[in-house]
Amino acid sequence: MRGVVFDGRRTEVVDDLQVRDPGPGEVLVAIAAAGLCHSDLSVVDGTIPFPVPVVLGHEGAGVVEAVGPGVGHVRPGDHVALSTLANCGTCAQCDRGRPTMCRKAIGRPGRPFSRGGEPLFQFASNSAFAERTVVRAVQAVRIPDGLPFTSAALIGCGVLTGVGAVLNRARVDRGDSVVVIGAGGIGLNVLQGARLAGALTVVAVDSNPAKEAVARRFGATHFLTSAEDVREILPDGADHAFECVGRTELIRQAIDLLDRHGQAVLLGVPAAGAEASFTVSSMYLDKAILGCRYGSSRPQRDIALYADLYREGRLLLDELVTETYPVEDFAKAADDAHHGRVARGVLVF
């Protein structure tokens, strides 16, 4: 079968990939569509260290082909969106409703794939850039049959991360002010999360002026090409500032833009060893810096919720898909994503 493999030096689309059958508590899914997220590119450029060779992809949707023993919530033929959380469901963190903090979900990746007899790692417990993948049952969430796979795929990372950061982590309230630095795939979902939460002033900041129309479509009330001008709109600062790019100087800007009792939420992924600085005295007015993993999501609940919001016309998914690419055109899709030509490109099989 076809898949996108990174061997530590180069990325290629191969056609001789194999995946094992699902074991107990596992599901085999035929991938129909998979979003190309910057986290995949970050593995290739070394920003995210990961063992190789690895089958890339972590934002997918498709059809259940087979289930292992003990799986009852999905069955062959079901349409599913996949999360990256292979959480155990039984530890203290899972019991508290914090599957993103489950150590099983952050553990060493498995190797369900092989090529020429050599095992390959699975990226983010998912590897959606393959015609078929095996995931833990908890990662497969049933979705309505009428939901387009190209849109459903994006729920599994971009929507869970961006919207979840607003609703679950920052808990933006009605009337709050929000600044979103970076209007890419994650930033757009933060914008629509702020809209869903009832934020009053939502300022999108992106150096590319061509992104203004789409940012406003997703919920921005203002658009700026530089964070330096935010104080003209919010003289006292923002209640919430989301950094969605992954650059340390922008993290500093997000912190500096906070009002009293404001909070900066870090969503962008800089290099693993990157360090950011801030003025300590500026934090004593009850300000906070929040890390956020995967939108602090509970995928079995949140994916179903976002699918319902989409069906009601309240959550934008189709509009996130800038371009679709046959999997053979992965190189072009990656180049377009790297240079910011698309908000979200989607690979289709």
Short mmCIF file of C-alpha atoms in Angstrom, two decimals:
data_model
loop_
_atom_site.label_atom_id
_atom_site.label_comp_id
_atom_site.label_asym_id
_atom_site.label_seq_id
_atom_site.Cartn_x
_atom_site.Cartn_y
_atom_site.Cartn_z
CA MET A 1 0.00 0.00 0.00
CA ARG A 2 0.98 3.65 -0.41
CA GLY A 3 2.31 5.87 2.35
CA VAL A 4 4.60 8.81 3.12
CA VAL A 5 7.84 7.72 4.81
CA PHE A 6 10.60 9.86 6.32
CA ASP A 7 13.89 8.01 6.79
CA GLY A 8 15.81 10.79 8.54
CA ARG A 9 17.21 12.23 5.33
CA ARG A 10 14.40 12.46 2.83
CA THR A 11 10.64 12.00 2.52
CA GLU A 12 9.16 9.82 -0.17
CA VAL A 13 5.84 8.33 -1.21
CA VAL A 14 6.23 4.54 -1.29
CA ASP A 15 3.88 1.84 -2.53
CA ASP A 16 5.24 -1.20 -0.70
CA LEU A 17 4.17 -0.34 2.85
CA GLN A 18 2.53 -2.98 5.01
CA VAL A 19 0.55 -2.71 8.25
CA ARG A 20 -0.27 -5.48 10.69
CA ASP A 21 -3.79 -6.62 11.61
CA PRO A 22 -5.48 -4.96 14.60
CA GLY A 23 -4.89 -6.59 17.97
CA PRO A 24 -7.03 -6.43 21.11
CA GLY A 25 -8.46 -2.96 21.60
CA GLU A 26 -7.29 -1.78 18.17
CA VAL A 27 -8.95 -0.65 14.93
CA LEU A 28 -7.79 -0.89 11.31
CA VAL A 29 -8.85 2.20 9.35
CA ALA A 30 -8.72 2.82 5.60
CA ILE A 31 -7.68 6.46 5.35
CA ALA A 32 -9.69 8.56 2.90
CA ALA A 33 -8.19 11.99 3.65
CA ALA A 34 -5.43 13.40 5.84
CA GLY A 35 -4.57 17.00 6.63
CA LEU A 36 -0.97 18.17 6.27
CA CYS A 37 -0.08 19.89 9.54
CA HIS A 38 3.11 21.80 10.30
CA SER A 39 3.91 19.20 12.95
CA ASP A 40 4.55 16.73 10.13
CA LEU A 41 6.92 19.20 8.50
CA SER A 42 8.55 19.81 11.89
CA VAL A 43 9.54 16.14 12.05
CA VAL A 44 11.18 16.45 8.63
CA ASP A 45 13.11 19.63 9.48
CA GLY A 46 14.13 18.37 12.93
CA THR A 47 12.10 20.83 15.01
CA ILE A 48 10.25 17.85 16.52
CA PRO A 49 12.74 15.03 17.25
CA PHE A 50 11.28 11.66 16.29
CA PRO A 51 12.72 8.18 15.66
CA VAL A 52 13.00 7.06 12.04
CA PRO A 53 12.04 5.59 9.69
CA VAL A 54 8.53 6.81 10.34
CA VAL A 55 5.22 6.92 8.50
CA LEU A 56 4.06 10.53 8.75
CA GLY A 57 0.59 12.04 9.20
CA HIS A 58 -1.63 12.51 12.23
CA GLU A 59 -4.80 14.28 11.06
CA GLY A 60 -6.98 11.75 9.27
CA ALA A 61 -10.43 10.34 8.63
CA GLY A 62 -11.62 7.20 6.91
CA VAL A 63 -13.60 3.98 7.15
CA VAL A 64 -13.17 1.21 9.69
CA GLU A 65 -12.05 -1.98 7.93
CA ALA A 66 -11.56 -4.30 10.90
CA VAL A 67 -11.60 -4.25 14.68
CA GLY A 68 -9.70 -6.30 17.21
CA PRO A 69 -11.11 -8.20 20.18
CA GLY A 70 -12.84 -6.06 22.78
CA VAL A 71 -13.80 -3.18 20.45
CA GLY A 72 -17.50 -2.41 20.55
CA HIS A 73 -18.03 1.31 19.90
CA VAL A 74 -17.12 1.13 16.20
CA ARG A 75 -17.47 -1.62 13.62
CA PRO A 76 -16.43 -2.23 9.99
CA GLY A 77 -18.02 0.30 7.67
CA ASP A 78 -18.23 3.10 10.22
CA HIS A 79 -16.88 6.50 9.25
CA VAL A 80 -14.38 7.79 11.81
CA ALA A 81 -12.12 10.73 12.53
CA LEU A 82 -8.86 9.89 14.27
CA SER A 83 -7.22 11.56 17.24
CA THR A 84 -3.57 11.25 18.23
CA LEU A 85 -4.34 10.34 21.85
CA ALA A 86 -3.63 6.67 22.48
CA ASN A 87 -4.47 7.16 26.14
CA CYS A 88 -4.99 4.20 28.44
CA GLY A 89 -8.34 5.23 29.92
CA THR A 90 -7.50 3.87 33.36
CA CYS A 91 -4.75 6.03 34.89
CA ALA A 92 -5.33 8.94 37.30
CA GLN A 93 -5.07 11.53 34.51
CA CYS A 94 -7.59 9.73 32.31
CA ASP A 95 -9.89 9.33 35.31
CA ARG A 96 -9.73 13.09 35.87
CA GLY A 97 -10.78 13.71 32.26
CA ARG A 98 -7.28 14.72 31.15
CA PRO A 99 -6.38 12.22 28.41
CA THR A 100 -3.81 14.63 26.98
CA MET A 101 -1.79 14.12 30.16
CA CYS A 102 -1.91 10.30 30.08
CA ARG A 103 1.65 8.99 30.03
CA LYS A 104 0.59 6.19 27.69
CA ALA A 105 -0.39 8.89 25.21
CA ILE A 106 3.07 10.45 25.36
CA GLY A 107 5.07 7.22 25.42
CA ARG A 108 7.41 5.63 22.93
CA PRO A 109 5.73 5.14 19.55
CA GLY A 110 4.78 1.71 18.26
CA ARG A 111 5.88 0.14 15.00
CA PRO A 112 2.83 -1.43 13.33
CA PHE A 113 4.20 -0.78 9.83
CA SER A 114 6.87 -2.59 7.87
CA ARG A 115 8.59 -2.18 4.54
CA GLY A 116 10.80 -4.86 3.05
CA GLY A 117 10.82 -6.62 6.41
CA GLU A 118 12.00 -3.51 8.29
CA PRO A 119 9.67 -2.09 11.00
CA LEU A 120 8.66 1.58 10.73
CA PHE A 121 7.56 3.88 13.52
CA GLN A 122 4.09 5.36 13.80
CA PHE A 123 3.93 9.14 14.11
CA ALA A 124 1.73 10.50 16.89
CA SER A 125 0.15 7.06 17.38
CA ASN A 126 -1.62 7.73 14.08
CA SER A 127 0.33 7.81 10.76
CA ALA A 128 -2.56 9.03 8.63
CA PHE A 129 -0.36 9.39 5.53
CA ALA A 130 -0.93 5.75 4.69
CA GLU A 131 -3.75 3.98 2.92
CA ARG A 132 -4.40 2.00 6.10
CA THR A 133 -3.34 2.44 9.68
CA VAL A 134 -3.89 0.70 13.01
CA VAL A 135 -4.85 2.81 16.02
CA ARG A 136 -6.09 2.19 19.53
CA ALA A 137 -9.87 2.02 19.67
CA VAL A 138 -10.05 5.13 21.84
CA GLN A 139 -8.55 7.11 18.93
CA ALA A 140 -11.34 6.27 16.47
CA VAL A 141 -14.41 8.46 16.88
CA ARG A 142 -17.51 7.75 14.84
CA ILE A 143 -18.73 10.65 12.67
CA PRO A 144 -21.89 11.10 10.57
CA ASP A 145 -21.70 9.45 7.16
CA GLY A 146 -22.53 12.73 5.42
CA LEU A 147 -19.53 14.59 6.80
CA PRO A 148 -16.93 14.96 3.99
CA PHE A 149 -13.73 13.09 4.80
CA THR A 150 -11.61 16.05 3.65
CA SER A 151 -13.28 18.22 6.29
CA ALA A 152 -13.60 15.55 8.97
CA ALA A 153 -9.87 14.87 8.82
CA LEU A 154 -9.11 18.34 10.09
CA ILE A 155 -11.05 17.85 13.31
CA GLY A 156 -8.45 15.38 14.56
CA CYS A 157 -5.68 17.94 15.05
CA GLY A 158 -6.27 21.51 13.89
CA VAL A 159 -9.80 21.84 15.25
CA LEU A 160 -9.18 19.90 18.46
CA THR A 161 -6.07 22.00 19.12
CA GLY A 162 -7.32 25.45 18.15
CA VAL A 163 -10.94 25.38 19.25
CA GLY A 164 -10.04 23.25 22.26
CA ALA A 165 -7.40 25.72 23.41
CA VAL A 166 -10.10 28.38 23.57
CA LEU A 167 -12.92 26.37 25.14
CA ASN A 168 -11.03 23.85 27.29
CA ARG A 169 -7.73 25.48 28.27
CA ALA A 170 -8.21 29.25 28.24
CA ARG A 171 -11.98 29.01 28.89
CA VAL A 172 -12.65 32.24 27.03
CA ASP A 173 -15.86 33.83 28.27
CA ARG A 174 -18.53 36.02 26.69
CA GLY A 175 -17.31 39.56 26.17
CA ASP A 176 -13.61 38.70 26.51
CA SER A 177 -10.93 40.15 24.26
CA VAL A 178 -8.69 37.79 22.29
CA VAL A 179 -5.51 38.25 20.26
CA VAL A 180 -4.47 35.45 17.89
CA ILE A 181 -0.92 35.63 16.54
CA GLY A 182 -0.73 33.59 13.34
CA ALA A 183 -3.70 32.93 11.05
CA GLY A 184 -2.68 29.52 9.76
CA GLY A 185 -4.56 26.27 10.32
CA ILE A 186 -4.35 26.43 14.12
CA GLY A 187 -4.88 30.18 14.33
CA LEU A 188 -8.05 30.03 12.24
CA ASN A 189 -9.47 27.45 14.62
CA VAL A 190 -8.58 29.62 17.60
CA LEU A 191 -10.47 32.44 15.88
CA GLN A 192 -13.59 30.35 15.42
CA GLY A 193 -13.24 29.02 18.95
CA ALA A 194 -13.27 32.62 20.18
CA ARG A 195 -16.36 33.26 18.06
CA LEU A 196 -18.12 30.21 19.51
CA ALA A 197 -17.19 31.33 23.05
CA GLY A 198 -18.75 34.76 22.52
CA ALA A 199 -15.58 36.85 22.65
CA LEU A 200 -16.33 40.51 21.88
CA THR A 201 -13.05 41.72 20.35
CA VAL A 202 -10.98 39.21 18.39
CA VAL A 203 -7.79 40.52 16.83
CA ALA A 204 -5.99 38.36 14.26
CA VAL A 205 -2.32 39.17 13.64
CA ASP A 206 -0.50 37.80 10.60
CA SER A 207 2.28 39.26 8.48
CA ASN A 208 0.48 38.14 5.31
CA PRO A 209 -2.26 40.68 4.47
CA ALA A 210 -3.86 38.17 2.08
CA LYS A 211 -5.13 36.26 5.12
CA GLU A 212 -7.42 39.04 6.29
CA ALA A 213 -10.55 37.85 4.48
CA VAL A 214 -10.34 34.28 5.77
CA ALA A 215 -9.44 35.46 9.29
CA ARG A 216 -12.54 37.63 9.39
CA ARG A 217 -14.63 34.79 7.98
CA PHE A 218 -13.57 32.60 10.91
CA GLY A 219 -14.30 35.18 13.58
CA ALA A 220 -11.74 38.02 13.65
CA THR A 221 -13.26 41.43 14.31
CA HIS A 222 -9.94 43.12 13.48
CA PHE A 223 -6.91 42.16 11.39
CA LEU A 224 -3.36 43.48 11.75
CA THR A 225 -0.09 42.66 10.04
CA SER A 226 1.92 43.52 13.17
CA ALA A 227 1.34 42.94 16.86
CA GLU A 228 2.81 46.38 17.49
CA ASP A 229 -0.58 47.89 16.59
CA VAL A 230 -2.74 45.79 18.92
CA ARG A 231 -2.69 48.45 21.66
CA GLU A 232 -4.49 50.84 19.31
CA ILE A 233 -7.46 48.45 19.44
CA LEU A 234 -7.00 47.18 23.01
CA PRO A 235 -5.29 50.01 24.94
CA ASP A 236 -5.33 48.05 28.21
CA GLY A 237 -4.29 44.78 26.61
CA ALA A 238 -6.05 41.49 25.91
CA ASP A 239 -7.74 39.01 28.19
CA HIS A 240 -6.25 36.17 26.14
CA ALA A 241 -3.35 36.05 23.67
CA PHE A 242 -2.71 32.88 21.64
CA GLU A 243 0.68 32.33 20.00
CA CYS A 244 0.12 29.98 17.05
CA VAL A 245 3.41 30.27 15.14
CA GLY A 246 6.11 28.87 17.40
CA ARG A 247 8.62 31.75 17.48
CA THR A 248 10.06 32.89 20.78
CA GLU A 249 9.85 36.60 19.93
CA LEU A 250 6.14 36.18 19.24
CA ILE A 251 5.69 34.38 22.56
CA ARG A 252 7.20 37.45 24.21
CA GLN A 253 4.81 39.69 22.27
CA ALA A 254 1.82 37.60 23.35
CA ILE A 255 2.84 38.00 27.01
CA ASP A 256 3.45 41.74 26.62
CA LEU A 257 -0.03 42.23 25.11
CA LEU A 258 -1.87 40.95 28.19
CA ASP A 259 -4.21 43.01 30.31
CA ARG A 260 -4.42 42.50 34.07
CA HIS A 261 -5.42 38.92 34.82
CA GLY A 262 -4.71 38.08 31.18
CA GLN A 263 -3.28 34.79 29.97
CA ALA A 264 -1.00 33.86 27.10
CA VAL A 265 -1.61 30.42 25.59
CA LEU A 266 1.27 28.78 23.72
CA LEU A 267 0.23 26.66 20.74
CA GLY A 268 3.06 27.10 18.22
CA VAL A 269 5.94 24.64 18.38
CA PRO A 270 9.46 26.15 18.37
CA ALA A 271 12.62 24.04 18.37
CA ALA A 272 12.78 21.57 21.25
CA GLY A 273 15.52 23.51 23.06
CA ALA A 274 14.12 27.00 22.43
CA GLU A 275 13.94 29.38 25.38
CA ALA A 276 11.70 32.44 25.70
CA SER A 277 12.08 35.39 28.07
CA PHE A 278 9.69 37.85 29.67
CA THR A 279 9.78 40.59 32.27
CA VAL A 280 8.97 38.91 35.58
CA SER A 281 7.54 42.04 37.21
CA SER A 282 4.93 42.25 34.44
CA MET A 283 3.34 39.01 35.65
CA TYR A 284 2.35 40.06 39.16
CA LEU A 285 -1.04 41.41 38.12
CA ASP A 286 -2.38 37.87 38.05
CA LYS A 287 -1.17 37.20 34.52
CA ALA A 288 -0.47 33.64 33.39
CA ILE A 289 1.41 31.73 30.71
CA LEU A 290 -0.36 28.50 29.75
CA GLY A 291 1.07 25.61 27.85
CA CYS A 292 -1.51 23.63 25.94
CA ARG A 293 -1.27 20.12 24.54
CA TYR A 294 -3.75 19.19 21.85
CA GLY A 295 -6.34 21.70 23.01
CA SER A 296 -6.69 19.93 26.38
CA SER A 297 -9.14 17.80 24.44
CA ARG A 298 -11.27 14.79 25.26
CA PRO A 299 -11.58 13.47 21.70
CA GLN A 300 -14.45 11.04 22.17
CA ARG A 301 -16.53 13.96 23.43
CA ASP A 302 -15.05 16.84 21.45
CA ILE A 303 -14.89 15.30 17.96
CA ALA A 304 -18.56 14.35 18.19
CA LEU A 305 -19.40 17.85 19.46
CA TYR A 306 -17.51 19.57 16.64
CA ALA A 307 -19.15 17.31 14.06
CA ASP A 308 -22.56 18.38 15.40
CA LEU A 309 -21.57 22.05 15.37
CA TYR A 310 -20.48 21.62 11.74
CA ARG A 311 -23.83 20.09 10.80
CA GLU A 312 -25.56 23.08 12.42
CA GLY A 313 -23.42 25.50 10.40
CA ARG A 314 -21.72 26.91 13.49
CA LEU A 315 -18.27 25.35 12.99
CA LEU A 316 -16.41 25.95 9.74
CA LEU A 317 -14.60 22.93 8.30
CA ASP A 318 -15.00 23.03 4.52
CA GLU A 319 -13.55 26.54 4.50
CA LEU A 320 -10.35 25.28 6.17
CA VAL A 321 -9.50 23.06 3.19
CA THR A 322 -7.51 25.30 0.88
CA GLU A 323 -6.32 22.57 -1.49
CA THR A 324 -6.56 18.81 -1.91
CA TYR A 325 -3.66 16.76 -3.28
CA PRO A 326 -3.35 13.15 -4.38
CA VAL A 327 -0.93 11.49 -1.97
CA GLU A 328 1.57 11.20 -4.84
CA ASP A 329 1.81 15.01 -4.80
CA PHE A 330 3.02 15.12 -1.20
CA ALA A 331 6.11 17.14 -2.13
CA LYS A 332 4.01 19.92 -3.63
CA ALA A 333 1.61 19.84 -0.67
CA ALA A 334 4.53 20.14 1.75
CA ASP A 335 6.07 23.01 -0.20
CA ASP A 336 2.77 24.89 -0.30
CA ALA A 337 2.32 24.41 3.45
CA HIS A 338 5.90 25.43 4.23
CA HIS A 339 5.56 28.69 2.29
CA GLY A 340 2.13 29.53 3.68
CA ARG A 341 0.28 29.23 0.38
CA VAL A 342 -2.47 27.17 2.02
CA ALA A 343 -4.19 27.29 5.41
CA ARG A 344 -4.59 23.52 5.29
CA GLY A 345 -3.76 21.17 2.49
CA VAL A 346 -5.38 17.73 2.52
CA LEU A 347 -3.96 14.53 1.04
CA VAL A 348 -6.50 12.16 -0.48
CA PHE A 349 -6.11 8.47 -1.29
#
